[in-house]
Amino acid sequence: MKITGYRTIHTHRDWGRPVGDVNGFIASGITDVAIVILETDAGVEGIGMGSDHAVELLFPALEGRDPRAVTSLYDAMLSHAFKAGHGGTTFGGIAILDAALWDLKAKLAGEPLWRLLGADDRFVPGYASGLDIALTDDELVSFYTTMAERGYTAGKLKGGRDVNADLRRLLLIADTLSVNTDRPALMLDANESWNLKQGVRYVSEIEEHLDLTWIEEPLRRWDASGHHRLSQQVRAGVATGENLTGLELYRPLFDHGSVDIVQTGAVWGVTNFLRLAVAAHSRDLPISPVGLTSNPAVAHAAAAVPNHLTAEVQDLHAPFAVTIDQTYSDGGIVLGDTPGGGITVDEDLIALTSAQGDWRQSAGPHVRPKRAGLSMTPAGGPGDELQGITYTAVDE
């Protein structure tokens, strides 16, 4: 069996709400979704979702090869990008092809990917995450009410600009999720918007009022020393790593004892998740994938590793014209029995729509604002490009 070609498809996700973080948000709630389909001479195809950046440059590493040799092909793609480097968005191209390869391998075995990878349980524990920086308090409560109805007991708030607003909104999340537990787990995601002392002051003030399970991406992703010092000064766990790519970028965090919850962006793929899980497990650290809406195959990998803690669940729906064999209940993800990663795509239906969106628009969260991390006050000041997000409180 040989890999003979591929095709790339772009559909969209309608979140039904503005989505973003402290760096910006997508007001329309419409974002692009890339899909790559690997073709073989046996007629079996593998489907991957994520980022299709540099796929055309990476495909020669796969062409004519047996798709069942997934881990060897993953390393071949890393080698193929040797001089240019496999970091950044190129890593997304490697990951989407990797996801398609794993889908192919599981289909050929006639098994769902979670079973092929060695899991004995199809359930993946998760937490609710609204990407909710632009939601009013009423909208925030509505989102977490929906998630509470699916059994979720943990929620993550996008914040880091206004400690009073974040406290109020974290308590709203706690109150909403309390229908399932008297001690909801609460997380705050600052998306790299602080320096060290800002982070210490901010988290310490929140911890005077509530128990914070973790603080996510408080500092720049590479600041191993700063994350270590912050972890020593607050009770909350420090969670970071979603924007790191290859394993080599995690070494400083591990060496400095800088991370309490090891995160990886699901968009970086199945093989990367499996290898990072082993690296974290060797240090007795839990792992938590971020953004499973971007690459649902990683949920299958999460089911198969011994140190998976919880997975970020941002949306209960699939992208347009995409069906994913999984359901959301009991506070997690229940994976299905469809062979492969459980993804099917209606290419004809996608061809009929013109809807599209872009995560990288200047107002969105993927573009770091000019004055990020340089405000004297949490809410910013004149000329601060992070200004403009307001909240409407409930019951006030």
mmCIF file with all atom_site columns, N, CA and C in Angstrom, residues 189-248:
data_model
loop_
_atom_site.group_PDB
_atom_site.id
_atom_site.type_symbol
_atom_site.label_atom_id
_atom_site.label_alt_id
_atom_site.label_comp_id
_atom_site.label_asym_id
_atom_site.label_entity_id
_atom_site.label_seq_id
_atom_site.pdbx_PDB_ins_code
_atom_site.Cartn_x
_atom_site.Cartn_y
_atom_site.Cartn_z
_atom_site.occupancy
_atom_site.B_iso_or_equiv
_atom_site.pdbx_formal_charge
_atom_site.auth_seq_id
_atom_site.auth_comp_id
_atom_site.auth_asym_id
_atom_site.auth_atom_id
_atom_site.pdbx_PDB_model_num
ATOM 1   N N  . ASP A 1 189 ? -7.328  31.827 32.287 1.00 0.00 ? 189 ASP A N  1
ATOM 2   C CA . ASP A 1 189 ? -6.363  31.833 31.193 1.00 0.00 ? 189 ASP A CA 1
ATOM 3   C C  . ASP A 1 189 ? -6.022  33.267 30.829 1.00 0.00 ? 189 ASP A C  1
ATOM 4   N N  . ALA A 1 190 ? -4.755  33.670 31.063 1.00 0.00 ? 190 ALA A N  1
ATOM 5   C CA . ALA A 1 190 ? -4.313  35.035 30.788 1.00 0.00 ? 190 ALA A CA 1
ATOM 6   C C  . ALA A 1 190 ? -3.651  35.182 29.419 1.00 0.00 ? 190 ALA A C  1
ATOM 7   N N  . ASN A 1 191 ? -3.447  34.083 28.710 1.00 0.00 ? 191 ASN A N  1
ATOM 8   C CA . ASN A 1 191 ? -2.924  34.096 27.343 1.00 0.00 ? 191 ASN A CA 1
ATOM 9   C C  . ASN A 1 191 ? -1.676  34.971 27.163 1.00 0.00 ? 191 ASN A C  1
ATOM 10  N N  . GLU A 1 192 ? -0.707  34.745 28.051 1.00 0.00 ? 192 GLU A N  1
ATOM 11  C CA . GLU A 1 192 ? 0.622   35.379 27.955 1.00 0.00 ? 192 GLU A CA 1
ATOM 12  C C  . GLU A 1 192 ? 0.583   36.904 28.068 1.00 0.00 ? 192 GLU A C  1
ATOM 13  N N  . SER A 1 193 ? -0.369  37.434 28.812 1.00 0.00 ? 193 SER A N  1
ATOM 14  C CA . SER A 1 193 ? -0.557  38.886 28.836 1.00 0.00 ? 193 SER A CA 1
ATOM 15  C C  . SER A 1 193 ? 0.123   39.591 30.008 1.00 0.00 ? 193 SER A C  1
ATOM 16  N N  . TRP A 1 194 ? 0.819   38.869 30.900 1.00 0.00 ? 194 TRP A N  1
ATOM 17  C CA . TRP A 1 194 ? 1.424   39.481 32.078 1.00 0.00 ? 194 TRP A CA 1
ATOM 18  C C  . TRP A 1 194 ? 2.935   39.348 32.054 1.00 0.00 ? 194 TRP A C  1
ATOM 19  N N  . ASN A 1 195 ? 3.585   40.180 32.882 1.00 0.00 ? 195 ASN A N  1
ATOM 20  C CA . ASN A 1 195 ? 4.945   39.872 33.295 1.00 0.00 ? 195 ASN A CA 1
ATOM 21  C C  . ASN A 1 195 ? 4.866   39.177 34.654 1.00 0.00 ? 195 ASN A C  1
ATOM 22  N N  . LEU A 1 196 ? 5.996   38.775 35.196 1.00 0.00 ? 196 LEU A N  1
ATOM 23  C CA . LEU A 1 196 ? 6.000   37.944 36.392 1.00 0.00 ? 196 LEU A CA 1
ATOM 24  C C  . LEU A 1 196 ? 5.272   38.592 37.566 1.00 0.00 ? 196 LEU A C  1
ATOM 25  N N  . LYS A 1 197 ? 5.654   39.814 37.935 1.00 0.00 ? 197 LYS A N  1
ATOM 26  C CA . LYS A 1 197 ? 5.069   40.431 39.121 1.00 0.00 ? 197 LYS A CA 1
ATOM 27  C C  . LYS A 1 197 ? 3.595   40.764 38.931 1.00 0.00 ? 197 LYS A C  1
ATOM 28  N N  . GLN A 1 198 ? 3.205   41.120 37.726 1.00 0.00 ? 198 GLN A N  1
ATOM 29  C CA . GLN A 1 198 ? 1.777   41.292 37.466 1.00 0.00 ? 198 GLN A CA 1
ATOM 30  C C  . GLN A 1 198 ? 1.036   39.993 37.759 1.00 0.00 ? 198 GLN A C  1
ATOM 31  N N  . GLY A 1 199 ? 1.604   38.881 37.303 1.00 0.00 ? 199 GLY A N  1
ATOM 32  C CA . GLY A 1 199 ? 0.977   37.591 37.518 1.00 0.00 ? 199 GLY A CA 1
ATOM 33  C C  . GLY A 1 199 ? 0.866   37.230 38.983 1.00 0.00 ? 199 GLY A C  1
ATOM 34  N N  . VAL A 1 200 ? 1.930   37.485 39.742 1.00 0.00 ? 200 VAL A N  1
ATOM 35  C CA . VAL A 1 200 ? 1.905   37.177 41.174 1.00 0.00 ? 200 VAL A CA 1
ATOM 36  C C  . VAL A 1 200 ? 0.819   37.986 41.873 1.00 0.00 ? 200 VAL A C  1
ATOM 37  N N  . ARG A 1 201 ? 0.776   39.292 41.592 1.00 0.00 ? 201 ARG A N  1
ATOM 38  C CA . ARG A 1 201 ? -0.228  40.133 42.247 1.00 0.00 ? 201 ARG A CA 1
ATOM 39  C C  . ARG A 1 201 ? -1.644  39.735 41.854 1.00 0.00 ? 201 ARG A C  1
ATOM 40  N N  . TYR A 1 202 ? -1.839  39.484 40.563 1.00 0.00 ? 202 TYR A N  1
ATOM 41  C CA . TYR A 1 202 ? -3.181  39.193 40.052 1.00 0.00 ? 202 TYR A CA 1
ATOM 42  C C  . TYR A 1 202 ? -3.718  37.880 40.643 1.00 0.00 ? 202 TYR A C  1
ATOM 43  N N  . VAL A 1 203 ? -2.903  36.828 40.547 1.00 0.00 ? 203 VAL A N  1
ATOM 44  C CA . VAL A 1 203 ? -3.356  35.528 41.030 1.00 0.00 ? 203 VAL A CA 1
ATOM 45  C C  . VAL A 1 203 ? -3.516  35.548 42.546 1.00 0.00 ? 203 VAL A C  1
ATOM 46  N N  . SER A 1 204 ? -2.618  36.219 43.247 1.00 0.00 ? 204 SER A N  1
ATOM 47  C CA . SER A 1 204 ? -2.711  36.283 44.701 1.00 0.00 ? 204 SER A CA 1
ATOM 48  C C  . SER A 1 204 ? -4.000  36.961 45.141 1.00 0.00 ? 204 SER A C  1
ATOM 49  N N  . GLU A 1 205 ? -4.398  38.009 44.435 1.00 0.00 ? 205 GLU A N  1
ATOM 50  C CA . GLU A 1 205 ? -5.649  38.684 44.790 1.00 0.00 ? 205 GLU A CA 1
ATOM 51  C C  . GLU A 1 205 ? -6.848  37.776 44.544 1.00 0.00 ? 205 GLU A C  1
ATOM 52  N N  . ILE A 1 206 ? -6.853  37.058 43.447 1.00 0.00 ? 206 ILE A N  1
ATOM 53  C CA . ILE A 1 206 ? -7.952  36.131 43.181 1.00 0.00 ? 206 ILE A CA 1
ATOM 54  C C  . ILE A 1 206 ? -8.007  35.052 44.253 1.00 0.00 ? 206 ILE A C  1
ATOM 55  N N  . GLU A 1 207 ? -6.840  34.572 44.679 1.00 0.00 ? 207 GLU A N  1
ATOM 56  C CA . GLU A 1 207 ? -6.804  33.488 45.651 1.00 0.00 ? 207 GLU A CA 1
ATOM 57  C C  . GLU A 1 207 ? -7.205  33.931 47.055 1.00 0.00 ? 207 GLU A C  1
ATOM 58  N N  . GLU A 1 208 ? -7.331  35.230 47.276 1.00 0.00 ? 208 GLU A N  1
ATOM 59  C CA . GLU A 1 208 ? -7.900  35.699 48.537 1.00 0.00 ? 208 GLU A CA 1
ATOM 60  C C  . GLU A 1 208 ? -9.392  35.414 48.615 1.00 0.00 ? 208 GLU A C  1
ATOM 61  N N  . HIS A 1 209 ? -10.009 35.157 47.449 1.00 0.00 ? 209 HIS A N  1
ATOM 62  C CA . HIS A 1 209 ? -11.466 35.025 47.401 1.00 0.00 ? 209 HIS A CA 1
ATOM 63  C C  . HIS A 1 209 ? -11.945 33.650 46.943 1.00 0.00 ? 209 HIS A C  1
ATOM 64  N N  . LEU A 1 210 ? -11.148 32.942 46.169 1.00 0.00 ? 210 LEU A N  1
ATOM 65  C CA . LEU A 1 210 ? -11.587 31.629 45.697 1.00 0.00 ? 210 LEU A CA 1
ATOM 66  C C  . LEU A 1 210 ? -10.384 30.736 45.408 1.00 0.00 ? 210 LEU A C  1
ATOM 67  N N  . ASP A 1 211 ? -10.674 29.460 45.305 1.00 0.00 ? 211 ASP A N  1
ATOM 68  C CA . ASP A 1 211 ? -9.635  28.469 45.042 1.00 0.00 ? 211 ASP A CA 1
ATOM 69  C C  . ASP A 1 211 ? -9.495  28.316 43.531 1.00 0.00 ? 211 ASP A C  1
ATOM 70  N N  . LEU A 1 212 ? -8.342  28.682 43.003 1.00 0.00 ? 212 LEU A N  1
ATOM 71  C CA . LEU A 1 212 ? -8.089  28.609 41.576 1.00 0.00 ? 212 LEU A CA 1
ATOM 72  C C  . LEU A 1 212 ? -7.323  27.314 41.280 1.00 0.00 ? 212 LEU A C  1
ATOM 73  N N  . THR A 1 213 ? -7.881  26.480 40.431 1.00 0.00 ? 213 THR A N  1
ATOM 74  C CA . THR A 1 213 ? -7.250  25.191 40.117 1.00 0.00 ? 213 THR A CA 1
ATOM 75  C C  . THR A 1 213 ? -5.950  25.395 39.366 1.00 0.00 ? 213 THR A C  1
ATOM 76  N N  . TRP A 1 214 ? -5.999  26.230 38.313 1.00 0.00 ? 214 TRP A N  1
ATOM 77  C CA . TRP A 1 214 ? -4.757  26.572 37.626 1.00 0.00 ? 214 TRP A CA 1
ATOM 78  C C  . TRP A 1 214 ? -4.849  27.939 36.981 1.00 0.00 ? 214 TRP A C  1
ATOM 79  N N  . ILE A 1 215 ? -3.679  28.525 36.804 1.00 0.00 ? 215 ILE A N  1
ATOM 80  C CA . ILE A 1 215 ? -3.537  29.754 36.026 1.00 0.00 ? 215 ILE A CA 1
ATOM 81  C C  . ILE A 1 215 ? -2.829  29.345 34.731 1.00 0.00 ? 215 ILE A C  1
ATOM 82  N N  . GLU A 1 216 ? -3.424  29.705 33.617 1.00 0.00 ? 216 GLU A N  1
ATOM 83  C CA . GLU A 1 216 ? -2.931  29.229 32.315 1.00 0.00 ? 216 GLU A CA 1
ATOM 84  C C  . GLU A 1 216 ? -2.211  30.333 31.545 1.00 0.00 ? 216 GLU A C  1
ATOM 85  N N  . GLU A 1 217 ? -1.087  29.985 30.980 1.00 0.00 ? 217 GLU A N  1
ATOM 86  C CA . GLU A 1 217 ? -0.274  30.886 30.171 1.00 0.00 ? 217 GLU A CA 1
ATOM 87  C C  . GLU A 1 217 ? -0.174  32.286 30.787 1.00 0.00 ? 217 GLU A C  1
ATOM 88  N N  . PRO A 1 218 ? 0.276   32.378 32.026 1.00 0.00 ? 218 PRO A N  1
ATOM 89  C CA . PRO A 1 218 ? 0.383   33.695 32.659 1.00 0.00 ? 218 PRO A CA 1
ATOM 90  C C  . PRO A 1 218 ? 1.474   34.564 32.041 1.00 0.00 ? 218 PRO A C  1
ATOM 91  N N  . LEU A 1 219 ? 2.553   33.933 31.560 1.00 0.00 ? 219 LEU A N  1
ATOM 92  C CA . LEU A 1 219 ? 3.721   34.651 31.051 1.00 0.00 ? 219 LEU A CA 1
ATOM 93  C C  . LEU A 1 219 ? 4.014   34.183 29.628 1.00 0.00 ? 219 LEU A C  1
ATOM 94  N N  . ARG A 1 220 ? 5.020   34.790 29.012 1.00 0.00 ? 220 ARG A N  1
ATOM 95  C CA . ARG A 1 220 ? 5.387   34.350 27.671 1.00 0.00 ? 220 ARG A CA 1
ATOM 96  C C  . ARG A 1 220 ? 5.783   32.881 27.678 1.00 0.00 ? 220 ARG A C  1
ATOM 97  N N  . ARG A 1 221 ? 5.469   32.207 26.619 1.00 0.00 ? 221 ARG A N  1
ATOM 98  C CA . ARG A 1 221 ? 5.578   30.748 26.563 1.00 0.00 ? 221 ARG A CA 1
ATOM 99  C C  . ARG A 1 221 ? 6.979   30.215 26.851 1.00 0.00 ? 221 ARG A C  1
ATOM 100 N N  . TRP A 1 222 ? 8.024   31.003 26.576 1.00 0.00 ? 222 TRP A N  1
ATOM 101 C CA . TRP A 1 222 ? 9.402   30.532 26.732 1.00 0.00 ? 222 TRP A CA 1
ATOM 102 C C  . TRP A 1 222 ? 10.011  30.886 28.094 1.00 0.00 ? 222 TRP A C  1
ATOM 103 N N  . ASP A 1 223 ? 9.260   31.566 28.952 1.00 0.00 ? 223 ASP A N  1
ATOM 104 C CA . ASP A 1 223 ? 9.831   32.083 30.205 1.00 0.00 ? 223 ASP A CA 1
ATOM 105 C C  . ASP A 1 223 ? 9.829   30.995 31.278 1.00 0.00 ? 223 ASP A C  1
ATOM 106 N N  . ALA A 1 224 ? 10.788  30.090 31.180 1.00 0.00 ? 224 ALA A N  1
ATOM 107 C CA . ALA A 1 224 ? 10.859  28.971 32.124 1.00 0.00 ? 224 ALA A CA 1
ATOM 108 C C  . ALA A 1 224 ? 11.134  29.456 33.543 1.00 0.00 ? 224 ALA A C  1
ATOM 109 N N  . SER A 1 225 ? 12.059  30.398 33.683 1.00 0.00 ? 225 SER A N  1
ATOM 110 C CA . SER A 1 225 ? 12.393  30.907 35.014 1.00 0.00 ? 225 SER A CA 1
ATOM 111 C C  . SER A 1 225 ? 11.206  31.623 35.647 1.00 0.00 ? 225 SER A C  1
ATOM 112 N N  . GLY A 1 226 ? 10.517  32.446 34.859 1.00 0.00 ? 226 GLY A N  1
ATOM 113 C CA . GLY A 1 226 ? 9.372   33.181 35.382 1.00 0.00 ? 226 GLY A CA 1
ATOM 114 C C  . GLY A 1 226 ? 8.239   32.268 35.803 1.00 0.00 ? 226 GLY A C  1
ATOM 115 N N  . HIS A 1 227 ? 7.948   31.244 34.997 1.00 0.00 ? 227 HIS A N  1
ATOM 116 C CA . HIS A 1 227 ? 6.886   30.309 35.364 1.00 0.00 ? 227 HIS A CA 1
ATOM 117 C C  . HIS A 1 227 ? 7.235   29.556 36.650 1.00 0.00 ? 227 HIS A C  1
ATOM 118 N N  . HIS A 1 228 ? 8.504   29.200 36.799 1.00 0.00 ? 228 HIS A N  1
ATOM 119 C CA . HIS A 1 228 ? 8.927   28.525 38.030 1.00 0.00 ? 228 HIS A CA 1
ATOM 120 C C  . HIS A 1 228 ? 8.719   29.423 39.237 1.00 0.00 ? 228 HIS A C  1
ATOM 121 N N  . ARG A 1 229 ? 9.130   30.661 39.132 1.00 0.00 ? 229 ARG A N  1
ATOM 122 C CA . ARG A 1 229 ? 8.999   31.589 40.267 1.00 0.00 ? 229 ARG A CA 1
ATOM 123 C C  . ARG A 1 229 ? 7.534   31.853 40.595 1.00 0.00 ? 229 ARG A C  1
ATOM 124 N N  . LEU A 1 230 ? 6.704   31.976 39.559 1.00 0.00 ? 230 LEU A N  1
ATOM 125 C CA . LEU A 1 230 ? 5.280   32.192 39.798 1.00 0.00 ? 230 LEU A CA 1
ATOM 126 C C  . LEU A 1 230 ? 4.660   30.990 40.499 1.00 0.00 ? 230 LEU A C  1
ATOM 127 N N  . SER A 1 231 ? 5.007   29.789 40.052 1.00 0.00 ? 231 SER A N  1
ATOM 128 C CA . SER A 1 231 ? 4.450   28.584 40.652 1.00 0.00 ? 231 SER A CA 1
ATOM 129 C C  . SER A 1 231 ? 4.800   28.482 42.127 1.00 0.00 ? 231 SER A C  1
ATOM 130 N N  . GLN A 1 232 ? 5.986   29.014 42.506 1.00 0.00 ? 232 GLN A N  1
ATOM 131 C CA . GLN A 1 232 ? 6.403   28.973 43.898 1.00 0.00 ? 232 GLN A CA 1
ATOM 132 C C  . GLN A 1 232 ? 5.648   29.970 44.780 1.00 0.00 ? 232 GLN A C  1
ATOM 133 N N  . GLN A 1 233 ? 5.017   30.970 44.165 1.00 0.00 ? 233 GLN A N  1
ATOM 134 C CA . GLN A 1 233 ? 4.423   32.056 44.940 1.00 0.00 ? 233 GLN A CA 1
ATOM 135 C C  . GLN A 1 233 ? 2.895   32.054 44.965 1.00 0.00 ? 233 GLN A C  1
ATOM 136 N N  . VAL A 1 234 ? 2.275   31.145 44.247 1.00 0.00 ? 234 VAL A N  1
ATOM 137 C CA . VAL A 1 234 ? 0.812   31.063 44.259 1.00 0.00 ? 234 VAL A CA 1
ATOM 138 C C  . VAL A 1 234 ? 0.402   29.627 44.529 1.00 0.00 ? 234 VAL A C  1
ATOM 139 N N  . ARG A 1 235 ? -0.844  29.447 44.980 1.00 0.00 ? 235 ARG A N  1
ATOM 140 C CA . ARG A 1 235 ? -1.345  28.096 45.236 1.00 0.00 ? 235 ARG A CA 1
ATOM 141 C C  . ARG A 1 235 ? -1.748  27.388 43.953 1.00 0.00 ? 235 ARG A C  1
ATOM 142 N N  . ALA A 1 236 ? -2.280  28.140 43.001 1.00 0.00 ? 236 ALA A N  1
ATOM 143 C CA . ALA A 1 236 ? -2.780  27.556 41.761 1.00 0.00 ? 236 ALA A CA 1
ATOM 144 C C  . ALA A 1 236 ? -1.662  26.857 41.000 1.00 0.00 ? 236 ALA A C  1
ATOM 145 N N  . GLY A 1 237 ? -2.013  25.791 40.308 1.00 0.00 ? 237 GLY A N  1
ATOM 146 C CA . GLY A 1 237 ? -1.068  25.169 39.406 1.00 0.00 ? 237 GLY A CA 1
ATOM 147 C C  . GLY A 1 237 ? -0.801  26.079 38.222 1.00 0.00 ? 237 GLY A C  1
ATOM 148 N N  . VAL A 1 238 ? 0.396   25.999 37.679 1.00 0.00 ? 238 VAL A N  1
ATOM 149 C CA . VAL A 1 238 ? 0.735   26.743 36.470 1.00 0.00 ? 238 VAL A CA 1
ATOM 150 C C  . VAL A 1 238 ? 0.607   25.790 35.284 1.00 0.00 ? 238 VAL A C  1
ATOM 151 N N  . ALA A 1 239 ? -0.275  26.142 34.349 1.00 0.00 ? 239 ALA A N  1
ATOM 152 C CA . ALA A 1 239 ? -0.510  25.340 33.152 1.00 0.00 ? 239 ALA A CA 1
ATOM 153 C C  . ALA A 1 239 ? -0.004  26.123 31.945 1.00 0.00 ? 239 ALA A C  1
ATOM 154 N N  . THR A 1 240 ? 0.831   25.491 31.145 1.00 0.00 ? 240 THR A N  1
ATOM 155 C CA . THR A 1 240 ? 1.345   26.178 29.965 1.00 0.00 ? 240 THR A CA 1
ATOM 156 C C  . THR A 1 240 ? 1.885   25.161 28.975 1.00 0.00 ? 240 THR A C  1
ATOM 157 N N  . GLY A 1 241 ? 2.116   25.607 27.747 1.00 0.00 ? 241 GLY A N  1
ATOM 158 C CA . GLY A 1 241 ? 2.704   24.751 26.731 1.00 0.00 ? 241 GLY A CA 1
ATOM 159 C C  . GLY A 1 241 ? 1.908   24.654 25.444 1.00 0.00 ? 241 GLY A C  1
ATOM 160 N N  . GLU A 1 242 ? 0.679   25.169 25.420 1.00 0.00 ? 242 GLU A N  1
ATOM 161 C CA . GLU A 1 242 ? -0.164  24.956 24.237 1.00 0.00 ? 242 GLU A CA 1
ATOM 162 C C  . GLU A 1 242 ? 0.428   25.572 22.972 1.00 0.00 ? 242 GLU A C  1
ATOM 163 N N  . ASN A 1 243 ? 1.233   26.619 23.105 1.00 0.00 ? 243 ASN A N  1
ATOM 164 C CA . ASN A 1 243 ? 1.810   27.267 21.929 1.00 0.00 ? 243 ASN A CA 1
ATOM 165 C C  . ASN A 1 243 ? 3.243   26.828 21.653 1.00 0.00 ? 243 ASN A C  1
ATOM 166 N N  . LEU A 1 244 ? 3.724   25.862 22.433 1.00 0.00 ? 244 LEU A N  1
ATOM 167 C CA . LEU A 1 244 ? 5.009   25.252 22.119 1.00 0.00 ? 244 LEU A CA 1
ATOM 168 C C  . LEU A 1 244 ? 4.779   24.124 21.120 1.00 0.00 ? 244 LEU A C  1
ATOM 169 N N  . THR A 1 245 ? 5.785   23.838 20.302 1.00 0.00 ? 245 THR A N  1
ATOM 170 C CA . THR A 1 245 ? 5.601   22.813 19.283 1.00 0.00 ? 245 THR A CA 1
ATOM 171 C C  . THR A 1 245 ? 6.412   21.570 19.635 1.00 0.00 ? 245 THR A C  1
ATOM 172 N N  . GLY A 1 246 ? 7.610   21.422 19.102 1.00 0.00 ? 246 GLY A N  1
ATOM 173 C CA . GLY A 1 246 ? 8.382   20.208 19.327 1.00 0.00 ? 246 GLY A CA 1
ATOM 174 C C  . GLY A 1 246 ? 8.768   19.978 20.775 1.00 0.00 ? 246 GLY A C  1
ATOM 175 N N  . LEU A 1 247 ? 9.100   18.735 21.094 1.00 0.00 ? 247 LEU A N  1
ATOM 176 C CA . LEU A 1 247 ? 9.479   18.365 22.456 1.00 0.00 ? 247 LEU A CA 1
ATOM 177 C C  . LEU A 1 247 ? 10.639  19.196 22.981 1.00 0.00 ? 247 LEU A C  1
ATOM 178 N N  . GLU A 1 248 ? 11.534  19.593 22.071 1.00 0.00 ? 248 GLU A N  1
ATOM 179 C CA . GLU A 1 248 ? 12.723  20.329 22.508 1.00 0.00 ? 248 GLU A CA 1
ATOM 180 C C  . GLU A 1 248 ? 12.367  21.649 23.183 1.00 0.00 ? 248 GLU A C  1
#
